[in-house]
XYZ file of C-alpha atoms in Angstrom:
705
model
C 15.917 13.223 33.790
C 14.997 11.385 30.590
C 13.883 7.774 30.945
C 16.229 4.968 29.856
C 13.344 3.488 27.910
C 13.210 6.408 25.461
C 15.203 7.822 22.527
C 17.114 11.143 22.798
C 16.993 14.171 20.540
C 20.042 14.882 18.436
C 22.428 17.840 18.747
C 20.665 20.162 16.282
C 17.247 19.459 17.902
C 18.610 20.101 21.383
C 20.109 23.416 20.177
C 16.685 24.418 18.958
C 15.101 23.459 22.310
C 17.785 25.454 24.073
C 16.796 28.518 22.053
C 13.050 28.219 22.577
C 13.443 27.931 26.409
C 13.033 31.709 26.232
C 9.263 31.954 25.916
C 8.616 33.849 22.660
C 7.687 33.497 19.002
C 10.752 31.921 17.349
C 11.398 31.912 13.600
C 14.294 31.073 11.247
C 16.015 28.766 13.668
C 18.329 26.475 11.720
C 17.723 22.769 12.139
C 20.001 20.909 9.666
C 22.461 22.283 7.128
C 22.996 19.062 5.123
C 21.635 15.686 4.229
C 24.621 14.083 5.867
C 23.918 15.480 9.359
C 20.165 14.732 8.968
C 20.948 11.067 8.123
C 23.325 10.821 11.045
C 20.646 12.043 13.400
C 18.065 9.701 11.966
C 20.413 6.718 12.297
C 20.861 7.711 15.955
C 17.014 7.344 16.394
C 16.260 11.030 17.013
C 12.449 11.050 16.934
C 12.260 14.303 14.996
C 14.902 13.605 12.375
C 13.752 10.018 11.725
C 10.237 11.201 10.866
C 11.610 14.108 8.801
C 13.842 11.914 6.684
C 11.079 9.386 6.032
C 8.762 12.225 5.087
C 11.275 13.658 2.637
C 11.778 10.236 1.039
C 8.080 9.899 0.247
C 6.944 10.181 -3.357
C 5.467 13.696 -3.033
C 8.936 15.110 -2.412
C 10.743 12.887 -4.866
C 8.767 14.619 -7.619
C 10.353 18.035 -6.698
C 13.261 18.606 -9.093
C 16.628 19.122 -7.376
C 14.876 18.696 -4.054
C 17.972 17.821 -2.017
C 19.883 20.840 -3.432
C 17.030 23.215 -2.622
C 16.076 21.801 0.753
C 18.876 22.911 3.072
C 19.130 24.643 5.417
C 16.036 23.301 7.070
C 14.532 25.877 9.412
C 12.227 25.735 12.332
C 9.652 27.976 13.995
C 7.809 27.632 17.276
C 5.586 29.827 19.412
C 6.476 29.078 23.079
C 4.812 32.240 24.465
C 2.566 30.176 26.701
C 4.352 26.833 26.626
C 5.583 27.132 30.193
C 2.067 26.734 31.541
C 0.323 24.811 28.736
C 0.347 21.069 28.340
C 1.911 21.133 24.837
C 3.592 23.269 22.241
C 4.333 22.857 18.521
C 7.419 23.017 16.367
C 7.245 23.354 12.578
C 10.052 22.508 10.159
C 10.206 24.528 6.958
C 12.429 25.164 3.970
C 12.825 28.304 1.828
C 13.600 26.145 -1.193
C 10.860 23.462 -0.796
C 7.685 25.359 -0.059
C 5.404 22.410 0.824
C 7.523 21.020 3.654
C 5.687 22.457 6.726
C 6.219 19.373 8.922
C 4.684 19.856 12.343
C 5.521 18.094 15.617
C 3.627 18.365 18.902
C 5.531 18.217 22.167
C 3.192 16.991 24.897
C 3.768 16.922 28.628
C 4.148 13.334 29.901
C 1.572 12.610 32.585
C 2.758 10.913 35.724
C 3.052 7.119 35.373
C 0.014 5.216 36.634
C -0.168 1.727 37.989
C 2.154 -0.994 36.856
C 2.471 0.223 33.229
C 5.332 2.572 33.979
C 8.792 1.844 32.662
C 7.818 -0.406 29.782
C 10.899 -1.398 27.795
C 10.309 -2.837 24.276
C 12.489 -5.695 23.299
C 13.885 -6.944 19.917
C 10.764 -8.992 19.159
C 6.996 -8.724 19.622
C 7.096 -12.245 21.024
C 8.757 -11.393 24.354
C 7.827 -11.516 28.093
C 7.556 -7.714 28.013
C 5.140 -7.797 25.104
C 2.945 -10.500 26.661
C 2.891 -8.584 29.952
C 1.783 -5.422 28.157
C -0.984 -7.301 26.309
C -2.227 -8.589 29.687
C -2.296 -5.064 31.100
C -4.282 -3.719 28.169
C -6.782 -6.609 28.325
C -7.145 -6.353 32.088
C -7.773 -2.626 31.910
C -10.411 -3.121 29.157
C -12.355 -6.011 30.748
C -12.425 -4.386 34.210
C -12.956 -0.714 33.432
C -14.592 -0.130 30.000
C -18.370 -0.004 29.996
C -18.649 0.287 26.179
C -16.406 -2.704 25.614
C -18.326 -4.869 28.020
C -21.873 -3.836 27.172
C -24.270 -6.760 27.612
C -25.352 -8.509 24.397
C -29.097 -8.847 23.760
C -29.048 -12.614 23.284
C -26.745 -15.633 23.244
C -25.308 -16.028 19.781
C -22.414 -17.836 18.148
C -21.125 -18.145 14.619
C -22.206 -21.053 12.415
C -18.909 -22.749 12.953
C -15.905 -22.223 15.260
C -12.559 -23.898 15.755
C -12.116 -25.732 19.011
C -8.474 -25.034 19.674
C -8.185 -26.825 23.010
C -5.834 -25.534 25.713
C -2.065 -24.725 25.860
C -0.100 -27.894 25.031
C -2.841 -29.503 22.905
C -1.887 -30.309 19.337
C -5.361 -30.752 17.910
C -7.832 -28.329 16.297
C -11.292 -29.308 15.125
C -14.216 -27.579 13.486
C -17.442 -27.528 15.576
C -20.978 -26.561 14.521
C -23.287 -24.129 16.285
C -26.047 -26.729 16.545
C -23.889 -28.721 18.916
C -24.711 -25.861 21.434
C -21.295 -26.548 22.882
C -19.993 -23.031 22.690
C -23.023 -20.746 22.870
C -21.904 -19.398 26.257
C -18.187 -19.509 25.496
C -16.192 -16.441 24.382
C -14.314 -16.729 21.151
C -11.600 -14.829 19.237
C -11.522 -13.924 15.554
C -8.536 -13.685 13.257
C -7.897 -10.998 10.680
C -5.212 -11.967 8.174
C -4.060 -11.557 4.597
C -4.640 -14.674 2.544
C -1.751 -13.863 0.203
C -0.860 -15.818 -2.884
C 0.266 -19.078 -1.182
C -2.029 -22.064 -0.985
C -4.170 -21.651 2.141
C -5.771 -24.365 4.278
C -9.531 -24.104 3.659
C -12.716 -25.897 4.556
C -14.558 -27.253 1.503
C -17.548 -29.486 0.939
C -15.077 -32.356 0.408
C -13.103 -31.999 3.664
C -15.602 -30.507 6.096
C -16.397 -33.915 7.621
C -12.679 -34.570 8.239
C -12.227 -31.096 9.712
C -15.002 -31.863 12.215
C -12.881 -34.750 13.460
C -9.645 -32.770 13.508
C -7.319 -30.593 11.448
C -3.665 -31.616 11.463
C -1.337 -29.105 13.129
C 1.031 -29.477 10.163
C -1.654 -28.270 7.740
C -1.988 -24.922 9.496
C 0.016 -21.939 8.283
C 2.097 -19.949 10.737
C -0.420 -17.100 11.147
C -3.070 -19.648 12.173
C -0.698 -21.365 14.631
C 0.300 -18.030 16.152
C -3.328 -16.987 16.472
C -4.117 -20.211 18.238
C -1.239 -19.669 20.631
C -2.374 -16.066 21.304
C -5.993 -17.117 21.914
C -4.895 -19.891 24.260
C -2.711 -17.456 26.204
C -5.827 -15.319 26.696
C -7.630 -18.377 28.085
C -9.965 -18.682 25.031
C -11.099 -22.096 23.813
C -12.614 -21.060 20.435
C -11.386 -19.181 17.410
C -13.042 -18.043 14.173
C -10.942 -18.060 10.989
C -12.711 -17.262 7.734
C -10.982 -19.828 5.494
C -11.741 -22.670 7.942
C -15.218 -21.588 9.275
C -16.796 -20.786 5.903
C -17.191 -23.526 3.273
C -15.127 -21.970 0.548
C -16.601 -23.778 -2.484
C -20.224 -23.191 -1.521
C -21.736 -19.937 -2.856
C -24.827 -20.379 -0.591
C -22.658 -20.809 2.520
C -20.519 -17.772 1.579
C -23.612 -15.577 1.028
C -25.050 -16.715 4.318
C -21.889 -16.061 6.244
C -21.301 -12.722 4.551
C -24.804 -11.654 5.698
C -24.012 -12.417 9.355
C -20.399 -11.156 9.237
C -21.200 -8.155 11.431
C -22.334 -10.463 14.200
C -19.282 -12.652 13.947
C -17.035 -9.674 14.846
C -19.405 -7.778 17.178
C -19.984 -10.837 19.354
C -16.345 -11.929 19.466
C -14.323 -11.340 22.646
C -11.209 -10.085 20.749
C -9.920 -9.802 17.181
C -6.358 -11.005 16.665
C -4.875 -9.162 13.699
C -1.821 -10.518 11.844
C -1.281 -6.908 10.723
C 2.286 -7.121 9.508
C 1.963 -10.282 7.444
C 1.513 -10.274 3.701
C 1.093 -14.104 3.604
C -0.443 -16.455 6.068
C 2.885 -18.249 6.247
C 4.534 -15.201 7.849
C 2.852 -15.344 11.257
C 2.058 -12.694 13.884
C 5.436 -12.064 15.517
C 8.328 -9.964 14.233
C 11.833 -9.037 15.101
C 12.578 -5.321 15.132
C 14.965 -2.598 16.296
C 13.720 -1.535 19.771
C 14.779 2.048 19.091
C 12.135 2.309 16.384
C 9.447 1.556 19.004
C 10.754 3.701 21.890
C 9.316 7.181 22.250
C 11.531 10.208 22.029
C 11.455 12.165 25.300
C 13.239 15.183 26.674
C 13.133 17.608 29.611
C 13.026 21.377 29.402
C 13.338 24.113 32.003
C 11.435 27.223 30.908
C 13.378 30.361 31.779
C 10.360 32.190 33.255
C 8.986 29.188 35.149
C 8.741 29.875 38.888
C 9.210 26.310 39.888
C 12.725 24.928 39.611
C 11.895 21.469 38.288
C 11.880 20.894 34.556
C 8.919 19.443 32.579
C 9.143 16.196 30.644
C 7.742 15.972 27.052
C 7.475 13.405 24.366
C 7.673 14.058 20.660
C 4.435 13.356 18.690
C 4.653 13.474 14.879
C 1.913 14.864 12.681
C -1.105 12.514 13.034
C -1.281 11.627 9.335
C 2.402 10.611 9.358
C 2.010 8.593 12.538
C -1.103 6.928 11.113
C 1.046 5.392 8.376
C 2.670 3.131 11.041
C -0.661 1.300 11.265
C -2.471 2.126 8.007
C 0.469 1.134 5.747
C 0.766 -2.338 7.264
C -0.136 -5.107 4.813
C -3.320 -6.186 6.547
C -4.702 -2.647 6.689
C -4.212 -2.306 2.925
C -6.944 -4.938 2.597
C -10.454 -3.587 2.161
C -12.171 -6.313 4.199
C -10.273 -5.487 7.405
C -11.870 -2.098 8.040
C -15.197 -3.461 9.219
C -13.411 -6.112 11.190
C -11.550 -3.359 13.090
C -14.668 -1.243 13.648
C -17.128 -3.958 14.631
C -14.860 -5.973 16.942
C -14.959 -4.967 20.631
C -11.214 -5.268 20.925
C -8.453 -5.526 18.294
C -4.884 -6.647 19.050
C -2.583 -5.764 16.127
C 0.675 -7.695 15.622
C 2.488 -5.263 13.297
C 5.956 -5.274 11.818
C 7.289 -2.676 14.236
C 5.079 -2.934 17.246
C 1.811 -4.051 18.935
C -1.268 -1.881 18.649
C -4.383 -2.129 20.882
C -7.780 -0.808 19.816
C -10.986 -0.988 21.836
C -14.045 1.225 22.081
C -12.560 3.313 24.925
C -8.784 3.067 24.527
C -6.126 3.045 21.821
C -2.486 2.379 22.545
C 0.715 0.965 21.088
C 4.157 0.092 22.471
C 5.463 3.601 21.786
C 2.603 5.149 23.724
C 1.655 2.150 25.898
C -0.365 4.230 28.378
C -2.620 5.529 25.565
C -2.203 7.715 22.488
C -1.175 11.295 23.136
C -3.991 13.840 22.885
C -2.776 15.196 19.529
C -3.205 11.738 17.913
C -6.708 11.092 19.303
C -9.704 11.678 17.114
C -7.757 11.133 13.897
C -9.906 8.577 12.018
C -6.931 6.873 10.382
C -5.583 5.956 13.827
C -8.539 6.121 16.224
C -11.140 4.364 14.050
C -12.942 2.819 17.028
C -13.992 6.216 18.343
C -16.732 6.111 15.710
C -20.241 5.252 16.804
C -20.753 2.503 14.237
C -21.487 -0.952 15.459
C -21.155 0.077 19.100
C -23.806 -2.139 20.641
C -25.583 -5.066 18.980
C -29.302 -4.436 18.376
C -30.330 -7.559 16.570
C -33.469 -8.087 14.557
C -34.556 -4.462 14.622
C -34.384 -3.895 10.888
C -37.965 -3.995 9.594
C -38.496 -6.330 6.661
C -40.481 -3.577 4.964
C -41.055 0.073 5.765
C -43.286 2.326 3.704
C -44.226 5.970 3.653
C -47.457 5.557 5.623
C -45.456 4.346 8.608
C -43.881 7.783 8.938
C -45.199 9.553 12.033
C -46.809 12.790 10.800
C -47.484 13.989 14.395
C -51.175 13.252 14.071
C -52.178 16.549 12.500
C -54.780 16.873 9.782
C -52.205 18.418 7.491
C -49.804 15.594 8.280
C -52.514 13.021 7.458
C -53.302 14.667 4.121
C -49.620 14.935 3.259
C -49.103 11.313 4.140
C -51.962 10.295 1.859
C -50.558 12.386 -1.049
C -47.035 11.009 -0.711
C -48.405 7.471 -0.490
C -49.986 7.891 -3.938
C -46.670 8.838 -5.517
C -44.370 6.681 -3.418
C -41.875 4.820 -5.541
C -41.982 1.064 -5.133
C -38.502 -0.445 -4.906
C -37.118 -3.817 -4.029
C -36.172 -2.531 -0.617
C -39.556 -0.744 0.011
C -37.579 2.373 0.898
C -39.269 5.683 1.647
C -38.148 9.087 0.477
C -39.477 10.527 3.733
C -37.065 8.715 5.997
C -34.656 10.953 7.925
C -31.206 10.454 9.362
C -31.385 8.776 12.735
C -28.216 10.469 13.900
C -26.120 13.042 12.010
C -22.994 11.975 13.902
C -23.415 8.381 12.803
C -23.624 9.465 9.189
C -20.491 11.543 9.574
C -18.883 8.450 10.917
C -20.051 6.545 7.851
C -18.384 9.159 5.629
C -15.156 8.735 7.565
C -15.356 4.940 7.082
C -15.966 5.351 3.307
C -12.985 7.629 2.903
C -10.684 5.254 4.827
C -12.174 2.147 3.174
C -11.485 3.612 -0.305
C -7.763 3.509 0.457
C -7.840 -0.303 0.839
C -7.399 -3.003 -1.759
C -9.602 -5.921 -2.620
C -8.587 -9.156 -4.309
C -12.037 -9.442 -5.845
C -13.770 -6.206 -7.033
C -17.236 -7.730 -6.516
C -16.509 -7.686 -2.754
C -16.531 -3.852 -2.800
C -19.907 -3.481 -1.058
C -19.861 -6.904 0.633
C -16.761 -5.920 2.657
C -18.652 -3.045 4.231
C -21.984 -4.856 4.568
C -21.456 -5.575 8.301
C -21.034 -1.931 9.128
C -23.939 -0.929 6.873
C -26.241 -3.488 8.575
C -25.154 -2.243 12.001
C -25.997 1.347 10.962
C -29.392 0.446 9.562
C -30.703 -0.704 12.938
C -33.455 1.593 14.138
C -35.681 1.861 17.134
C -38.660 -0.525 17.124
C -41.561 0.633 14.922
C -39.478 3.556 13.507
C -38.907 3.859 9.735
C -35.331 3.097 8.708
C -33.166 4.665 6.078
C -32.755 3.249 2.613
C -29.322 1.852 1.728
C -28.425 2.463 -1.911
C -25.136 0.824 -3.030
C -23.037 2.595 -0.355
C -25.147 5.723 0.037
C -27.902 6.465 2.532
C -31.113 7.691 0.960
C -31.800 10.471 3.507
C -28.347 11.909 2.738
C -29.267 12.493 -0.966
C -28.785 14.433 -3.068
C -25.887 16.149 -1.257
C -23.951 12.885 -0.898
C -23.820 12.489 -4.663
C -21.097 15.213 -4.516
C -18.252 12.821 -3.616
C -14.988 13.350 -5.431
C -11.988 11.189 -6.254
C -8.380 11.937 -5.435
C -4.937 10.745 -6.480
C -3.001 9.068 -3.646
C 0.592 8.035 -2.962
C 1.633 4.541 -1.913
C 5.134 3.181 -1.806
C 6.412 6.109 -3.802
C 3.894 5.617 -6.547
C 0.970 7.836 -7.525
C -2.299 5.914 -7.686
C -5.028 7.340 -9.974
C -8.656 6.371 -9.422
C -10.354 4.324 -12.106
C -13.763 2.712 -12.722
C -14.035 -1.022 -12.347
C -14.250 -2.869 -15.669
C -17.040 -5.118 -14.462
C -20.282 -3.776 -12.984
C -19.887 -3.189 -9.236
C -22.326 -0.322 -8.581
C -24.181 2.434 -10.439
C -21.983 5.294 -11.672
C -23.459 7.690 -9.065
C -22.120 5.490 -6.231
C -18.573 5.914 -4.925
C -18.434 2.075 -4.920
C -18.074 2.131 -8.684
C -14.562 3.625 -8.242
C -11.267 1.902 -7.481
C -9.296 4.558 -5.562
C -9.528 7.270 -2.956
C -12.885 8.929 -2.289
C -13.429 12.308 -0.604
C -16.781 13.312 0.848
C -15.721 16.845 1.793
C -18.365 18.535 -0.376
C -21.083 16.231 1.020
C -20.653 17.213 4.630
C -21.587 20.868 4.591
C -24.743 21.863 6.442
C -26.527 23.166 3.327
C -29.636 25.301 3.754
C -32.748 23.680 2.251
C -33.156 26.688 -0.086
C -29.656 25.942 -1.532
C -30.814 22.739 -3.156
C -31.431 22.978 -6.851
C -31.918 19.244 -7.335
C -34.679 17.074 -5.911
C -34.644 13.278 -5.551
C -37.722 11.770 -7.256
C -36.905 8.078 -7.088
C -34.266 5.553 -6.255
C -33.889 1.836 -6.671
C -31.207 -0.771 -6.257
C -31.509 -4.422 -7.187
C -29.395 -6.761 -5.124
C -27.640 -9.809 -6.556
C -29.031 -11.836 -3.661
C -32.278 -10.552 -2.057
C -31.134 -12.026 1.258
C -27.965 -9.925 1.227
C -29.450 -6.433 1.110
C -26.138 -4.685 1.904
C -23.972 -6.719 -0.514
C -23.492 -7.035 -4.272
C -25.824 -5.144 -6.548
C -27.040 -5.991 -10.110
C -28.389 -2.602 -11.078
C -29.647 0.674 -9.738
C -30.833 4.116 -10.707
C -31.582 7.513 -9.288
C -34.156 9.925 -10.748
C -33.384 13.589 -10.104
C -35.193 16.787 -11.115
C -32.894 19.812 -11.625
C -31.894 22.584 -14.043
C -30.027 20.824 -16.831
C -27.445 22.311 -19.165
C -25.029 21.279 -21.911
C -21.534 22.642 -21.767
C -18.336 22.690 -23.791
C -15.036 22.558 -21.941
C -11.266 22.831 -22.168
C -8.788 20.599 -20.325
C -6.904 21.942 -17.316
C -3.222 21.070 -17.442
C -2.221 21.061 -13.784
C -0.464 17.911 -12.495
C -0.482 19.346 -9.010
C -4.219 18.908 -8.769
C -5.389 16.100 -6.462
C -8.056 15.095 -8.962
C -7.315 12.677 -11.805
C -8.418 15.024 -14.577
C -9.947 18.538 -14.616
C -11.369 21.111 -16.997
C -12.918 24.583 -17.232
C -16.319 25.483 -18.697
C -16.190 27.548 -21.941
C -19.760 27.466 -23.307
C -23.211 26.794 -21.850
C -26.509 26.043 -23.696
C -29.850 24.272 -22.981
C -30.141 20.551 -23.428
C -31.395 19.498 -26.849
C -30.254 22.819 -28.381
C -27.593 23.123 -31.062
C -24.203 24.169 -29.701
C -24.233 27.151 -32.018
C -26.839 28.655 -29.702
C -24.408 28.507 -26.764
C -23.299 31.376 -24.580
C -19.541 31.794 -24.495
C -18.068 32.264 -20.994
C -14.301 32.012 -21.596
C -12.288 31.405 -18.421
C -9.591 33.853 -17.524
C -6.246 33.287 -15.781
C -7.915 33.484 -12.304
C -10.453 30.770 -13.137
C -9.746 27.570 -11.268
C -10.595 24.054 -12.443
C -14.398 23.689 -12.532
C -15.039 20.194 -13.883
C -13.420 17.424 -11.827
C -13.583 14.066 -13.577
C -13.733 10.898 -11.513
C -11.076 9.191 -13.662
C -8.634 9.848 -16.503
C -10.096 9.137 -19.918
C -9.306 9.919 -23.523
C -12.815 9.125 -24.607
C -14.795 12.065 -23.105
C -17.160 13.906 -25.358
C -16.487 17.580 -25.932
C -20.156 18.194 -24.986
C -21.173 17.287 -21.425
C -24.241 17.671 -19.257
C -24.235 19.555 -15.971
C -26.832 18.898 -13.253
C -26.649 21.604 -10.510
C -27.247 20.138 -7.066
C -26.357 23.023 -4.744
C -26.384 26.766 -5.419
C -25.323 29.039 -2.547
C -26.062 32.735 -3.154
C -24.326 35.268 -0.948
C -25.661 38.857 -0.837
C -22.632 40.911 -0.004
C -21.065 44.120 -1.327
C -20.335 42.032 -4.391
C -22.969 39.479 -5.241
C -21.498 36.021 -5.642
C -22.582 32.396 -5.919
C -20.985 28.998 -5.430
C -22.512 26.091 -7.353
C -21.896 22.361 -7.017
C -23.286 19.590 -9.162
C -22.848 16.462 -11.251
C -21.122 16.012 -14.612
C -23.095 13.554 -16.743
C -22.844 11.891 -20.095
C -25.955 10.827 -21.991
C -26.473 7.099 -22.672
C -28.245 5.421 -25.536
C -31.550 5.245 -23.651
C -33.509 8.533 -23.730
C -32.998 10.815 -20.738
C -30.626 8.196 -19.211
C -27.212 9.360 -18.019
C -24.074 8.063 -16.344
C -21.797 10.090 -14.016
C -18.399 11.315 -15.144
C -17.556 13.564 -12.227
C -18.600 16.729 -10.414
C -18.396 20.451 -11.117
C -17.753 23.450 -8.955
C -17.854 27.077 -10.084
C -17.731 30.444 -8.411
C -18.130 32.445 -11.574
C -21.323 34.468 -11.074
C -22.270 34.516 -14.765
C -21.902 30.740 -15.155
C -23.878 30.153 -11.982
C -26.747 32.431 -12.996
C -27.027 30.787 -16.421
C -27.016 27.276 -14.906
C -29.571 28.168 -12.217
C -31.992 29.493 -14.837
C -31.871 26.467 -17.143
C -35.172 24.560 -17.689
C -35.803 21.917 -15.068
C -35.874 18.372 -16.326
C -36.126 14.901 -14.815
C -33.250 12.587 -15.617
C -32.327 9.050 -14.715
C -28.720 8.286 -13.679
C -27.530 4.673 -13.820
């Protein structure tokens, strides 16, 4: 029997489930014949039809001409051959007229209810006795059972300033300083919130003395008042809010606090996130339709099942669609919040529709209050805290300087000689980085890639915060074992991951039915070879392959980044360069006219010739109809030269019945300074002739800025 706390499936969905009770491979089952019946089912809160209608109303489908006329009937397919004994099965919705529909749902068996979390019933507001009870259950489970969330910290530490919020019933709040040693042993909460465009209560050099005596309750916006109420309900006496705990008109104070931001969140007891609020005046609590929060559940009796009882399932949408419930909230559109989510031990989200809980061992929401279904776990957009970054504080382990001679060469004579040779040619940079450093953990760097991709989807009020807003995570990653050489951090890239991690690409994205096209910042944010120089979505797919050492055609000869503030080595940068040695070629190109491409602008290679040669000496390699886009520009521009420079980074040769090669590299444009280039994009070709010509070009050393 289906629980009273869940939504039901509509008539068409139930008909499909009735058909697939016969274990088999089912195709061409009709789901909906018209938009009218689909809308009726969605209005009745059918969990399948609600997601389907929202998906069809997204911008990607609105661009399909006559989409609603071509769409119906919507069909469904499902393989239930082994569903009677497996823990889940899938159902895919398709359309003959709209080829890219392919919407998949997973139907997972509901595990038996455990403890006192069974039978949760969401109410019409997130500020309800049911909601508070659920928060208490999540917190109790975390503090009593999660080793990772309760790992001991290496030392007593507290932020420079905290707000003393008193206890329930108190109407005062005051700013306290760390040197008072009042709260070193006291847990504190942090608040993540959107500042918005309204005037926000801030601490400045003019009012800091008054704030130490007390901040009037009437001065505080609703999000602050709600956060204080939440913290007090969790028996916490102290709260950190950025606008009140950082002196906003002091550049020195801001730089100092930005440098210790990772500690502020890692050492906090819980992060309270006003996730649904665009402005600080909107607060943490929201009214909603409870049906939007309830899961959709159903029971099914498989025809060939020996046992008489039916099995209960809940409907789980495609992870990327479900992720939008959290990722599309106003707070999570803000670039700064990503490191706050990752570094905090626990995060309690107060969203428009529902509450979300994130900690290092457990992720839940009101829909799935006993924990996310298996099919949603591991998706970075949702389960960001499964990443290894910032897991346990390891303070003061970053060496002030680390040089090539500190690399352990295993004590061999050859190792000693090699160490001496590399020392002679070691590049001196402001960070004293070494080209011999290696990744401390491949999985951690994969996690960093996931963070960069997710971070690139967020927005920043001030572009110069691009690297600062990730500095806490970068500093947490850079911690190494004592006396071990660390890895160089170069404006968002890790030196030991180069040159392969120069192969990032940009992609168009959709937000609120608009297509967002990546662009370069007008002011200097980072060198052109860094993804941080781009406003828009970044993909690191090409960077993550396990390339064989013999596949590398480019070698890193030097790297340097100059920071705006030497004390903030993971923050703003003033300049930077990379020096690479590789085969270098000039090419001519023709534009690719394909709006369906994810990249902002693309082209095909038509001619190749050596650098510094006249284009009349070029070899013509005209693309044919099967040639796909080869040059992928980072941004759209009308001011691109018809002659570009290609720098091959990876060349993968495959000896098969038909010899073939895949080549990846950078697209560069020469600057006024000799042998100095900036990045325009990347290239990718599988044409054997083009690859052979590029591979055999003269090797040259170039500097990319």
